[in-house]
PDB file of C-alpha atoms in Angstrom:
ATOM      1  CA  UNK A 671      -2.936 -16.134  13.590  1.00  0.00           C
ATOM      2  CA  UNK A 672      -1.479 -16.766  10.119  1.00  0.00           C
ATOM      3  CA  UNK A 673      -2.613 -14.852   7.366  1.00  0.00           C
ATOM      4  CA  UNK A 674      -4.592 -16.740   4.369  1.00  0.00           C
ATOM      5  CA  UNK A 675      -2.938 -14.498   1.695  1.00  0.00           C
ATOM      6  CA  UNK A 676      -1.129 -16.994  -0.679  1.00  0.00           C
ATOM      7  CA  UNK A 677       1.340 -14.747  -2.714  1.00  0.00           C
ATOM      8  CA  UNK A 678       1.902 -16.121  -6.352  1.00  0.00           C
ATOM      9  CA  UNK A 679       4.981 -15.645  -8.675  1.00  0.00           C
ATOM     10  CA  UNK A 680       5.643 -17.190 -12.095  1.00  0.00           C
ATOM     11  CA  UNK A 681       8.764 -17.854 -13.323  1.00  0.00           C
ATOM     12  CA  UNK A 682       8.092 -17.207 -16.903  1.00  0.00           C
ATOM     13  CA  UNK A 683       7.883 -13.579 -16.081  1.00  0.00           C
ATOM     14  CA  UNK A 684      10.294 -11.178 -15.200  1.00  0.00           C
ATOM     15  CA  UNK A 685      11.454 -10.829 -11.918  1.00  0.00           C
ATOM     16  CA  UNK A 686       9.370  -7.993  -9.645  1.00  0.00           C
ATOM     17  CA  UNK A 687      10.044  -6.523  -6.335  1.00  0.00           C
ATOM     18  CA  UNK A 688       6.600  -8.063  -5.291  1.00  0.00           C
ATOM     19  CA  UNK A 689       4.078 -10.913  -5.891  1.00  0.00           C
ATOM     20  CA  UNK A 690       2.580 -11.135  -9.302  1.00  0.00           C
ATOM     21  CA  UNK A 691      -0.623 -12.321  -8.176  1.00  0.00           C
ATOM     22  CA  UNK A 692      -2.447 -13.489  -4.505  1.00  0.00           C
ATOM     23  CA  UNK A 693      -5.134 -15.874  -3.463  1.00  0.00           C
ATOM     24  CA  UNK A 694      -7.420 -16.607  -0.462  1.00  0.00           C
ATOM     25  CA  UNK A 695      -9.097 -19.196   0.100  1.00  0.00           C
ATOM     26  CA  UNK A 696     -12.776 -19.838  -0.551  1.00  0.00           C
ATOM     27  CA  UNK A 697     -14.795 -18.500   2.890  1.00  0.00           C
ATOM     28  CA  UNK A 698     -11.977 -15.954   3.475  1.00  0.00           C
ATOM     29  CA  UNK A 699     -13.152 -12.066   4.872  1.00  0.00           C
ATOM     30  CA  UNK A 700     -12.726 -10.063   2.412  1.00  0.00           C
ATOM     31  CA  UNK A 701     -11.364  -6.204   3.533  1.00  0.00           C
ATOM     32  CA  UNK A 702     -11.509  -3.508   1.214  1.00  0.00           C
ATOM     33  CA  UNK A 703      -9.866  -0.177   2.492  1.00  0.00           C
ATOM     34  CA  UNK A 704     -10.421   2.970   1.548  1.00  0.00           C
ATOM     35  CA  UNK A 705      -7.231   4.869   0.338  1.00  0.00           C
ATOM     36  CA  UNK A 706      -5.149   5.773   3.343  1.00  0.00           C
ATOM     37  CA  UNK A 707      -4.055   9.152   3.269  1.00  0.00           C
ATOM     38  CA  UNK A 708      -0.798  11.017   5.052  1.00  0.00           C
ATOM     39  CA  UNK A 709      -3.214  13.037   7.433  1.00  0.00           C
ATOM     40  CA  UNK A 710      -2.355  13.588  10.824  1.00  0.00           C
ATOM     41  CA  UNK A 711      -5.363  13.115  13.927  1.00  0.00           C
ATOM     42  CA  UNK A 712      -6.190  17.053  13.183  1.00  0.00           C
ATOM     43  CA  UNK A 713      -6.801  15.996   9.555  1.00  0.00           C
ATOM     44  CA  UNK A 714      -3.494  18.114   8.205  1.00  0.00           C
ATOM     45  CA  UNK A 715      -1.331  16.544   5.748  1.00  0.00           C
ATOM     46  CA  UNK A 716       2.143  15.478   6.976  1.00  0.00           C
ATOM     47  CA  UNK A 717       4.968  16.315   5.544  1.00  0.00           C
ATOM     48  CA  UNK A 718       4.241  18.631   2.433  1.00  0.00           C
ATOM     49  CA  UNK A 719       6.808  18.227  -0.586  1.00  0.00           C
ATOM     50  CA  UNK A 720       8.095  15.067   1.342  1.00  0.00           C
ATOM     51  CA  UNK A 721       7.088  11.650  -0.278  1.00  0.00           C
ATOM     52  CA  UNK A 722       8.963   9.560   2.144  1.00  0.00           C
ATOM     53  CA  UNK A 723       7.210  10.956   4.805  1.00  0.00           C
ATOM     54  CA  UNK A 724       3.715  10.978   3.169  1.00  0.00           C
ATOM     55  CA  UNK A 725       3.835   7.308   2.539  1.00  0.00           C
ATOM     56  CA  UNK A 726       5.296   6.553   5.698  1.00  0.00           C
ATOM     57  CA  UNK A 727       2.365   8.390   7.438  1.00  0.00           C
ATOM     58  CA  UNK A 728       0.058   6.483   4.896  1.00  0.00           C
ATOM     59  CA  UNK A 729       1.188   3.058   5.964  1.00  0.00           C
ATOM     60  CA  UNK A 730       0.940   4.392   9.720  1.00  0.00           C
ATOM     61  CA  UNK A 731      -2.841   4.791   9.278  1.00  0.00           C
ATOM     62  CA  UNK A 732      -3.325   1.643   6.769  1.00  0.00           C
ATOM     63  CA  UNK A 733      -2.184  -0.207   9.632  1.00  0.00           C
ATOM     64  CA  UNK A 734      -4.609   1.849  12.045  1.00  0.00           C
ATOM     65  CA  UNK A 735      -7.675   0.956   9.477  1.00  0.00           C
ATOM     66  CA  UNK A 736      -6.321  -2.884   8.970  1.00  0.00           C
ATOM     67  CA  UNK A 737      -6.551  -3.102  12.987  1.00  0.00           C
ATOM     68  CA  UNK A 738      -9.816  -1.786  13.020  1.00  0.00           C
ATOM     69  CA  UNK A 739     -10.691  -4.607  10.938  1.00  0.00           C
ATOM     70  CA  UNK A 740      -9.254  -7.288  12.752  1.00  0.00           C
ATOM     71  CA  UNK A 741      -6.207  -7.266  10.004  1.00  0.00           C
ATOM     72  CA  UNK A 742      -2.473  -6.441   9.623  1.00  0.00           C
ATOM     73  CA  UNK A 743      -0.031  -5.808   7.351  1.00  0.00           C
ATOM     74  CA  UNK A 744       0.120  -9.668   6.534  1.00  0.00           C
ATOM     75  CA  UNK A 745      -3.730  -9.908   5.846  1.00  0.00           C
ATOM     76  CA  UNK A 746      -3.154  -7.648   2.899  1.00  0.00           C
ATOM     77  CA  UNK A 747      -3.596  -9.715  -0.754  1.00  0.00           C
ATOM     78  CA  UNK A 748      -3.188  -6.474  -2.832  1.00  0.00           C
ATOM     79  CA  UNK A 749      -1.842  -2.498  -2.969  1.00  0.00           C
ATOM     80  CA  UNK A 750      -2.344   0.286  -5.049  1.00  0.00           C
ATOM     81  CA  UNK A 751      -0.185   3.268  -4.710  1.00  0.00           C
ATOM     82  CA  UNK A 752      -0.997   6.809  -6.323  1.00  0.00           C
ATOM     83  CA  UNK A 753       1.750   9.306  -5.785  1.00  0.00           C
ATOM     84  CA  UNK A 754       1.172  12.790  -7.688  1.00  0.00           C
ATOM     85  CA  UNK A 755       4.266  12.943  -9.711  1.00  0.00           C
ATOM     86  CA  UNK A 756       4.956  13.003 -13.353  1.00  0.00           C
ATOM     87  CA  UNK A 757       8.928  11.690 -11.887  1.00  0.00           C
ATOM     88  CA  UNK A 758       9.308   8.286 -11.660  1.00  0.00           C
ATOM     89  CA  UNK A 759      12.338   9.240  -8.605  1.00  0.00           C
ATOM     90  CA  UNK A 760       9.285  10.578  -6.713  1.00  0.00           C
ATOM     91  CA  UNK A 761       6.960   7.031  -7.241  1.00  0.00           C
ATOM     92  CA  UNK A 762      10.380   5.099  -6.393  1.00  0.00           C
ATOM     93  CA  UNK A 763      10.859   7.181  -3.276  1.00  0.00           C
ATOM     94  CA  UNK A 764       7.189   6.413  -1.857  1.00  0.00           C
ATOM     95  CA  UNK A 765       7.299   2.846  -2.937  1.00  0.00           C
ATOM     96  CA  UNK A 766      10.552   2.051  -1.484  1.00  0.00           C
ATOM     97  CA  UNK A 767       9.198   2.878   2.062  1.00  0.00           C
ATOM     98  CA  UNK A 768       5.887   0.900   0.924  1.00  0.00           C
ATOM     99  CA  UNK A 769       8.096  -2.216  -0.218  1.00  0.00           C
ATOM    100  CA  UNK A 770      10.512  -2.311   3.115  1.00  0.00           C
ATOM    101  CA  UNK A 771       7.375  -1.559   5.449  1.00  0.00           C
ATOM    102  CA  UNK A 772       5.733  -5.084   3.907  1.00  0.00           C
ATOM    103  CA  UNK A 773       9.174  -6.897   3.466  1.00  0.00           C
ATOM    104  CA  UNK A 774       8.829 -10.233   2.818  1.00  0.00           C
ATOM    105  CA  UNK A 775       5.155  -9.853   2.096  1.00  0.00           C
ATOM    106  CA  UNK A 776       5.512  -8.289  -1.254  1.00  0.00           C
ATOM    107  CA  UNK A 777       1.923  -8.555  -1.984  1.00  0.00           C
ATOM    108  CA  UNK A 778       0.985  -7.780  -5.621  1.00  0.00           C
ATOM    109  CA  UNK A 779       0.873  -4.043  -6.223  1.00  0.00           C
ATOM    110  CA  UNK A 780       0.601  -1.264  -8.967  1.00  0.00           C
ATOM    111  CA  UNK A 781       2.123   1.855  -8.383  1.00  0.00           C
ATOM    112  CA  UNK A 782       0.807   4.860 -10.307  1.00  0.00           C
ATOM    113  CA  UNK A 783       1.805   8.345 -11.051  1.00  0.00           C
ATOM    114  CA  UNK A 784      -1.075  10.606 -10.661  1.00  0.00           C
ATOM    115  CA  UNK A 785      -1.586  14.133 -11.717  1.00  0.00           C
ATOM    116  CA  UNK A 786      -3.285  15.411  -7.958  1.00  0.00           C
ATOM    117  CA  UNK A 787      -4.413  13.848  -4.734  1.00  0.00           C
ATOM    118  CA  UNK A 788      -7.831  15.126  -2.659  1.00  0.00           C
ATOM    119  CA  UNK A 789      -5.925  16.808   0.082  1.00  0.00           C
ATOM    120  CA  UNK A 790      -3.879  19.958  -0.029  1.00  0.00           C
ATOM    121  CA  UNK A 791      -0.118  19.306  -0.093  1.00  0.00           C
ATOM    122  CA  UNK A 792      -0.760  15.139  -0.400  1.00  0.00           C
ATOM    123  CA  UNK A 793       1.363  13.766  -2.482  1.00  0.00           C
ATOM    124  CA  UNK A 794       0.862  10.236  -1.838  1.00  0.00           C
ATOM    125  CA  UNK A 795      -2.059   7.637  -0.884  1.00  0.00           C
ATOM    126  CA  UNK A 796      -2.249   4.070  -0.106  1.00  0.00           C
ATOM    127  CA  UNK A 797      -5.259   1.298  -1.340  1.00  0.00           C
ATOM    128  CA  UNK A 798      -5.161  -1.790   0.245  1.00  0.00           C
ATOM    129  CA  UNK A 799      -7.221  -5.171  -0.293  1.00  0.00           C
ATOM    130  CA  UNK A 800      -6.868  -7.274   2.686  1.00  0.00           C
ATOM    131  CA  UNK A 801      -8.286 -11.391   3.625  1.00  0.00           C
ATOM    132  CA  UNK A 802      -8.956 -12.928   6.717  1.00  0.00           C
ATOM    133  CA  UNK A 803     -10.163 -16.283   7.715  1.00  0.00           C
ATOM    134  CA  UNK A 804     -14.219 -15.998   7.919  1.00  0.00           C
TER     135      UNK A 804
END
């Protein structure tokens, strides 16, 4: 099924490597997620010192969650990552696996620097805002 997300851009602002802004429309499911985390089934973080790895393990379970919901990638209208780094190499290191894993779905997103995670060793986590048809 098509997703309802309606990505936005404007060309009076600069260009991004994702959506400025994203719409459903009225009637649409709304999913809110909870942050994914890079936890394996046992509940251990992956890959500690690794921010590739965390945020690829992140998007692994987003996706599990989105399914759960009767979503996908493609259902999601907005991101939030938090990786716990004051180095902006470190956010563009988990974002660039976040960007390619949504590719042409660059859904609006803010990535943030954070000073420490819940989990020991985690390093990076993963909100997500998704919209289905009702």
């Amino acid at each position: 099924m098509p997703s309802v997300v309606q990505l936005i851009r404007s060309s009076s602002l600069a260009t991004a490597p994702y959506a400025y802004a994203a719409t459903a429309p009225a009637g649409s499911r709304l999913v809110f997620l909870a942050g994914s985390c890079p936890l394996d089934d046992d509940g251990a973080t992956v890959g500690p010192g690794d921010y590739a790895a965390q945020a690829a393990r992140c998007l692994e379970n987003l996706r599990s969650a989105l399914a759960a919901a009767g979503c996908e990638l493609a259902d999601v209208i907005s991101t939030r990552v938090l990786v716990a780094s004051t180095s902006q190499r470190d956010l563009v290191t988990a974002w660039d696996v976040v960007h390619d894993a949504f590719g042409a779905h660059d859904v609006p997103s803010t990535l943030l620097g954070v000073t420490v995670l819940g989990y020991p060793d985690q390093l990076v986590e993963i909100e997500a805002v998704a919209a289905v048809s009702a």
